[in-house]
XYZ file of N, CA, C and O in Angstrom:
544
model
N -2.765 65.912 88.832
C -1.847 66.969 89.234
C -2.535 67.941 90.195
O -2.635 69.120 89.936
N -3.008 67.413 91.265
C -3.636 68.256 92.263
C -2.554 69.021 93.032
O -1.476 68.514 93.297
N -2.868 70.259 93.358
C -1.994 71.112 94.173
C -0.593 71.261 93.564
O 0.419 71.009 94.208
N -0.532 71.687 92.334
C 0.743 71.882 91.626
C 1.598 72.954 92.320
O 2.804 72.799 92.442
N 0.969 73.999 92.812
C 1.704 75.060 93.506
C 2.385 74.547 94.764
O 3.516 74.930 95.086
N 1.729 73.676 95.495
C 2.304 73.095 96.705
C 3.511 72.219 96.367
O 4.537 72.266 97.049
N 3.412 71.444 95.293
C 4.527 70.584 94.885
C 5.741 71.407 94.446
O 6.874 71.097 94.791
N 5.494 72.477 93.717
C 6.610 73.339 93.270
C 7.249 74.028 94.458
O 8.480 74.115 94.561
N 6.438 74.533 95.400
C 7.024 75.195 96.570
C 7.795 74.205 97.438
O 8.854 74.546 97.991
N 7.349 72.961 97.565
C 8.097 71.946 98.315
C 9.426 71.644 97.637
O 10.451 71.474 98.299
N 9.415 71.592 96.302
C 10.651 71.362 95.560
C 11.640 72.515 95.775
O 12.839 72.287 95.995
N 11.152 73.740 95.741
C 12.019 74.903 95.960
C 12.592 74.918 97.375
O 13.776 75.230 97.572
N 11.782 74.588 98.368
C 12.265 74.540 99.754
C 13.309 73.439 99.904
O 14.342 73.630 100.560
N 13.086 72.275 99.288
C 14.056 71.181 99.352
C 15.378 71.586 98.693
O 16.459 71.294 99.212
N 15.314 72.301 97.556
C 16.543 72.765 96.891
C 17.272 73.792 97.754
O 18.499 73.769 97.855
N 16.531 74.675 98.388
C 17.133 75.684 99.265
C 17.849 75.028 100.435
O 18.978 75.405 100.781
N 17.233 74.033 101.053
C 17.870 73.312 102.164
C 19.111 72.582 101.675
O 20.157 72.590 102.333
N 19.044 71.978 100.491
C 20.206 71.263 99.945
C 21.360 72.225 99.680
O 22.516 71.931 99.999
N 21.076 73.416 99.089
C 22.125 74.403 98.846
C 22.746 74.885 100.154
O 23.958 75.098 100.240
N 21.932 75.059 101.182
C 22.441 75.501 102.483
C 23.395 74.466 103.085
O 24.469 74.793 103.567
N 23.002 73.201 103.061
C 23.844 72.138 103.623
C 25.105 71.954 102.794
O 26.210 71.836 103.323
N 24.982 71.967 101.470
C 26.150 71.786 100.596
C 27.102 72.973 100.699
O 28.321 72.815 100.617
N 26.565 74.181 100.889
C 27.412 75.374 100.971
C 28.184 75.476 102.267
O 29.215 76.134 102.336
N 27.711 74.845 103.326
C 28.396 74.910 104.611
C 29.473 73.853 104.768
O 30.197 73.856 105.761
N 29.589 72.928 103.842
C 30.641 71.916 103.946
C 32.003 72.562 103.713
O 32.128 73.528 102.970
N 33.026 72.037 104.384
C 34.367 72.595 104.257
C 35.049 72.080 103.006
O 34.850 70.942 102.581
N 35.891 72.953 102.440
C 36.592 72.654 101.209
C 37.995 73.233 101.306
O 38.185 74.319 101.852
N 38.985 72.519 100.807
C 40.352 73.038 100.750
C 40.625 73.473 99.323
O 40.394 72.721 98.380
N 41.104 74.718 99.174
C 41.306 75.275 97.844
C 42.495 76.223 97.859
O 42.774 76.867 98.872
N 43.169 76.330 96.736
C 44.258 77.285 96.576
C 43.706 78.535 95.917
O 43.107 78.464 94.844
N 43.879 79.678 96.583
C 43.371 80.955 96.075
C 44.518 81.953 95.992
O 45.593 81.750 96.544
N 44.271 83.034 95.307
C 45.260 84.097 95.154
C 44.833 85.280 96.020
O 43.767 85.851 95.814
N 45.668 85.648 97.004
C 45.362 86.752 97.909
C 46.295 87.925 97.630
O 47.471 87.735 97.301
N 45.797 89.161 97.780
C 46.651 90.333 97.534
C 47.675 90.544 98.643
O 47.448 90.176 99.790
N 48.814 91.132 98.280
C 49.848 91.497 99.258
C 49.658 92.965 99.626
O 49.526 93.824 98.756
N 49.625 93.245 100.921
C 49.553 94.610 101.439
C 50.800 94.872 102.269
O 51.197 94.043 103.079
N 51.418 96.028 102.065
C 52.604 96.417 102.823
C 52.156 97.315 103.961
O 51.440 98.290 103.749
N 52.560 96.970 105.189
C 52.173 97.735 106.380
C 53.419 98.140 107.148
O 54.471 97.513 107.026
N 53.300 99.184 107.946
C 54.380 99.600 108.828
C 55.505 100.333 108.136
O 56.588 100.482 108.704
N 55.297 100.805 106.929
C 56.329 101.525 106.198
C 56.457 102.928 106.780
O 55.454 103.606 107.008
N 57.675 103.347 107.065
C 57.905 104.660 107.671
C 57.433 105.771 106.734
O 57.389 105.594 105.513
N 57.084 106.908 107.327
C 56.613 108.036 106.529
C 57.707 108.510 105.582
O 58.872 108.641 105.962
N 57.344 108.738 104.362
C 58.298 109.193 103.365
C 58.952 108.064 102.583
O 59.755 108.312 101.703
N 58.624 106.815 102.908
C 59.166 105.678 102.163
C 58.086 105.083 101.265
O 56.904 105.163 101.563
N 58.503 104.458 100.175
C 57.584 103.820 99.241
C 58.189 102.526 98.714
O 59.410 102.357 98.731
N 57.332 101.636 98.269
C 57.788 100.383 97.647
C 57.524 100.404 96.149
O 57.553 99.368 95.501
N 57.260 101.569 95.589
C 56.914 101.672 94.173
C 58.052 101.206 93.256
O 57.800 100.739 92.166
N 59.287 101.302 93.687
C 60.407 100.861 92.861
C 60.703 99.378 92.988
O 61.635 98.867 92.396
N 59.908 98.675 93.756
C 60.124 97.255 94.005
C 59.512 96.444 92.863
O 58.343 96.091 92.887
N 60.311 96.145 91.852
C 59.813 95.463 90.658
C 59.489 93.998 90.922
O 58.641 93.422 90.251
N 60.155 93.369 91.882
C 59.964 91.944 92.141
C 58.882 91.657 93.172
O 58.647 90.502 93.501
N 58.226 92.681 93.689
C 57.163 92.493 94.679
C 55.881 92.112 93.945
O 55.308 92.908 93.211
N 55.413 90.862 94.120
C 54.197 90.450 93.404
C 52.964 91.122 93.991
O 52.939 91.493 95.160
N 51.942 91.269 93.184
C 50.695 91.870 93.646
C 49.854 90.863 94.417
O 49.097 91.226 95.310
N 50.000 89.571 94.076
C 49.205 88.522 94.715
C 50.074 87.310 95.011
O 51.086 87.102 94.367
N 49.660 86.533 96.013
C 50.370 85.320 96.427
C 49.363 84.180 96.493
O 48.235 84.366 96.946
N 49.771 82.997 96.075
C 48.896 81.829 96.132
C 48.938 81.235 97.534
O 50.002 81.013 98.092
N 47.747 80.985 98.099
C 47.607 80.486 99.463
C 46.590 79.345 99.456
O 45.540 79.440 98.811
N 46.914 78.269 100.163
C 45.969 77.162 100.323
C 45.177 77.394 101.602
O 45.743 77.593 102.671
N 43.837 77.370 101.485
C 42.950 77.646 102.604
C 41.907 76.541 102.741
O 41.567 75.877 101.771
N 41.395 76.386 103.950
C 40.260 75.502 104.193
C 39.138 76.362 104.764
O 39.331 77.075 105.739
N 37.977 76.295 104.120
C 36.847 77.091 104.567
C 35.564 76.602 103.941
O 35.547 75.594 103.228
N 34.499 77.330 104.197
C 33.202 76.900 103.667
C 33.178 77.047 102.153
O 33.763 77.970 101.581
N 32.492 76.119 101.531
C 32.397 76.113 100.071
C 31.743 77.405 99.574
O 32.133 77.960 98.557
N 30.763 77.911 100.321
C 30.063 79.133 99.926
C 31.017 80.327 99.872
O 31.012 81.089 98.909
N 31.868 80.483 100.896
C 32.800 81.609 100.920
C 33.846 81.498 99.810
O 34.201 82.491 99.176
N 34.349 80.294 99.581
C 35.362 80.116 98.540
C 34.776 80.327 97.142
O 35.439 80.904 96.273
N 33.549 79.891 96.913
C 32.908 80.141 95.620
C 32.596 81.622 95.429
O 32.733 82.156 94.321
N 32.194 82.307 96.497
C 31.945 83.746 96.407
C 33.227 84.495 96.087
O 33.216 85.471 95.335
N 34.358 84.048 96.634
C 35.649 84.664 96.320
C 36.021 84.409 94.862
O 36.472 85.314 94.161
N 35.818 83.205 94.405
C 36.227 82.825 93.057
C 35.377 83.506 91.982
O 35.916 84.001 90.989
N 34.075 83.560 92.173
C 33.198 84.057 91.125
C 32.719 85.495 91.305
O 32.383 86.161 90.338
N 32.687 85.981 92.547
C 32.177 87.320 92.805
C 33.216 88.242 93.438
O 32.878 89.321 93.913
N 34.482 87.816 93.497
C 35.595 88.602 94.048
C 35.341 89.054 95.484
O 35.724 90.154 95.877
N 34.696 88.208 96.287
C 34.485 88.520 97.698
C 35.836 88.445 98.417
O 36.604 87.515 98.235
N 36.120 89.445 99.234
C 37.387 89.491 99.963
C 37.383 88.447 101.079
O 36.508 88.465 101.947
N 38.354 87.531 101.051
C 38.451 86.528 102.117
C 39.758 86.646 102.886
O 40.018 85.837 103.759
N 40.568 87.658 102.577
C 41.805 87.845 103.329
C 42.878 88.518 102.498
O 42.659 88.906 101.350
N 44.046 88.644 103.111
C 45.194 89.241 102.447
C 46.472 88.755 103.113
O 46.446 88.188 104.197
N 47.585 88.982 102.444
C 48.904 88.678 102.994
C 49.534 90.018 103.347
O 49.735 90.860 102.479
N 49.809 90.234 104.639
C 50.332 91.509 105.110
C 51.825 91.375 105.400
O 52.237 90.516 106.181
N 52.619 92.231 104.765
C 54.060 92.270 104.982
C 54.349 93.462 105.881
O 54.090 94.601 105.507
N 54.875 93.221 107.087
C 55.139 94.275 108.057
C 56.582 94.746 107.907
O 57.522 93.991 108.156
N 56.748 96.013 107.514
C 58.083 96.584 107.306
C 58.400 97.667 108.327
O 59.169 98.571 108.044
N 57.842 97.584 109.530
C 58.093 98.610 110.534
C 59.565 98.572 110.961
O 60.167 97.518 111.102
N 60.125 99.759 111.135
C 61.520 99.882 111.544
C 62.501 99.727 110.400
O 63.706 99.574 110.620
N 62.043 99.770 109.175
C 62.908 99.573 108.011
C 63.266 100.916 107.395
O 62.428 101.798 107.264
N 64.537 101.082 107.038
C 64.955 102.286 106.323
C 65.026 101.954 104.837
O 64.726 100.849 104.424
N 65.454 102.933 104.029
C 65.488 102.675 102.590
C 66.589 101.670 102.262
O 67.757 101.892 102.509
N 66.169 100.540 101.726
C 67.102 99.450 101.440
C 66.399 98.401 100.585
O 65.220 98.494 100.300
N 67.145 97.371 100.222
C 66.581 96.202 99.548
C 66.739 95.024 100.487
O 67.825 94.794 101.016
N 65.667 94.295 100.704
C 65.757 93.160 101.602
C 64.988 91.979 101.036
O 64.090 92.129 100.216
N 65.359 90.804 101.482
C 64.654 89.586 101.121
C 63.745 89.238 102.285
O 64.202 89.115 103.418
N 62.462 89.082 102.011
C 61.471 88.823 103.047
C 60.892 87.433 102.812
O 60.507 87.091 101.694
N 60.855 86.627 103.857
C 60.288 85.278 103.758
C 58.858 85.295 104.283
O 58.618 85.574 105.462
N 57.909 84.999 103.399
C 56.503 84.946 103.782
C 56.249 83.726 104.653
O 56.803 82.655 104.406
N 55.426 83.901 105.680
C 55.109 82.789 106.570
C 53.596 82.763 106.819
O 52.857 83.643 106.387
N 53.167 81.769 107.550
C 51.760 81.612 107.891
C 51.265 82.801 108.722
O 50.106 83.186 108.634
N 52.139 83.408 109.508
C 51.755 84.534 110.363
C 51.406 85.783 109.550
O 50.726 86.677 110.053
N 51.847 85.862 108.293
C 51.567 87.025 107.447
C 50.178 86.966 106.814
O 49.701 87.954 106.275
N 49.522 85.824 106.870
C 48.228 85.650 106.221
C 47.122 86.096 107.167
O 47.018 85.611 108.289
N 46.302 87.045 106.718
C 45.163 87.543 107.508
C 43.883 87.065 106.829
O 43.495 87.583 105.782
N 43.234 86.058 107.416
C 42.011 85.508 106.859
C 41.191 84.843 107.952
O 41.729 84.478 108.996
N 39.891 84.685 107.696
C 39.030 83.984 108.643
C 38.972 82.492 108.345
O 38.397 81.725 109.108
N 39.591 82.065 107.244
C 39.650 80.650 106.897
C 40.654 79.944 107.812
O 41.455 80.585 108.483
N 40.625 78.618 107.818
C 41.522 77.860 108.685
C 42.636 77.214 107.866
O 42.522 77.042 106.660
N 43.708 76.860 108.553
C 44.881 76.194 107.980
C 45.465 76.912 106.767
O 45.688 76.301 105.719
N 45.731 78.220 106.857
C 46.324 78.899 105.703
C 47.785 78.479 105.521
O 48.510 78.273 106.495
N 48.196 78.347 104.286
C 49.570 77.951 103.980
C 49.978 78.564 102.647
O 49.240 78.493 101.668
N 51.168 79.179 102.606
C 51.690 79.768 101.378
C 52.049 78.654 100.406
O 52.680 77.677 100.788
N 51.673 78.818 99.150
C 51.986 77.847 98.105
C 52.917 78.514 97.105
O 52.656 79.623 96.656
N 53.987 77.857 96.754
C 54.887 78.398 95.732
C 55.913 79.339 96.318
O 56.619 79.012 97.267
N 55.977 80.561 95.772
C 57.009 81.541 96.123
C 56.858 81.967 97.575
O 55.802 82.444 97.983
N 57.918 81.785 98.361
C 57.908 82.215 99.765
C 58.838 83.399 99.995
O 58.598 84.196 100.884
N 59.912 83.510 99.233
C 60.846 84.620 99.379
C 60.540 85.690 98.352
O 60.440 85.408 97.158
N 60.371 86.924 98.835
C 60.150 88.049 97.937
C 61.207 89.110 98.228
O 61.695 89.220 99.350
N 61.579 89.846 97.216
C 62.552 90.924 97.360
C 61.797 92.241 97.368
O 61.017 92.516 96.455
N 62.044 93.035 98.402
C 61.348 94.314 98.553
C 62.379 95.431 98.537
O 63.354 95.395 99.290
N 62.158 96.406 97.685
C 63.026 97.572 97.601
C 62.231 98.787 98.059
O 61.150 99.048 97.541
N 62.753 99.493 99.043
C 62.101 100.720 99.500
C 62.968 101.906 99.119
O 64.195 101.794 99.001
N 62.328 103.030 98.929
C 63.039 104.246 98.546
C 62.289 105.435 99.124
O 61.136 105.321 99.519
N 62.959 106.569 99.166
C 62.330 107.784 99.680
C 61.392 108.375 98.638
O 61.700 108.380 97.448
N 60.248 108.855 99.122
C 59.335 109.598 98.259
C 59.853 111.014 98.134
O 60.307 111.613 99.108
N 59.788 111.545 96.942
C 60.215 112.919 96.720
C 59.015 113.687 96.198
O 58.356 113.265 95.251
N 58.731 114.805 96.825
C 57.631 115.643 96.341
C 58.116 117.079 96.271
O 58.947 117.517 97.081
N 57.613 117.790 95.305
C 57.991 119.193 95.115
C 56.739 119.998 94.849
O 55.811 119.531 94.189
N 56.726 121.200 95.345
C 55.617 122.108 95.089
C 55.896 122.829 93.769
O 56.974 123.394 93.572
N 54.939 122.802 92.876
C 55.070 123.462 91.574
C 53.977 124.515 91.487
O 52.792 124.203 91.664
N 54.366 125.751 91.208
C 53.334 126.789 91.093
C 52.502 126.578 89.824
O 53.024 126.272 88.763
N 51.190 126.741 89.972
C 50.288 126.584 88.850
C 49.442 127.831 88.765
O 48.888 128.298 89.756
N 49.375 128.405 87.552
C 48.509 129.555 87.372
C 47.411 129.182 86.391
O 47.661 128.557 85.353
N 46.201 129.557 86.716
C 45.026 129.191 85.934
C 44.671 130.343 84.999
O 44.520 131.481 85.419
N 44.560 130.002 83.730
C 44.153 130.992 82.732
C 42.839 130.498 82.122
O 42.779 129.384 81.600
N 41.811 131.330 82.216
C 40.518 130.939 81.659
C 40.125 131.888 80.543
O 40.560 133.039 80.500
N 39.319 131.400 79.640
C 38.805 132.234 78.528
C 37.299 132.141 78.523
O 36.739 131.098 78.843
N 36.677 133.216 78.066
C 35.232 133.165 77.869
C 34.436 133.917 78.869
O 34.716 134.570 79.766
């Protein structure tokens, strides 16, 4: 067992190279991406929208390393953006498409539910006087 340190370091370098090559291979996987609402006019909210899901299932193709980091370490790999610009307070049915997916992965495709119902309403805020009473 001459040069045990050299043999161990060669083994570690070989494992590192193998992980690098295996991690860069492409993989197709279905992941869950969050929905973000954009373009909502000032004073409107989607808080009353009970049927608006928080996440949507999307099939993506990307590096195995990025997909594993998303799955196990919650690394952000994208989102589904719903653009509601020019919308007044109403209920509408919105069809999710490939154009709504914002990600660096390739070939994104919505899986499952494509139609979502979005309800918008006016935000109401009121000023309430508060008086502070301290003791001591």
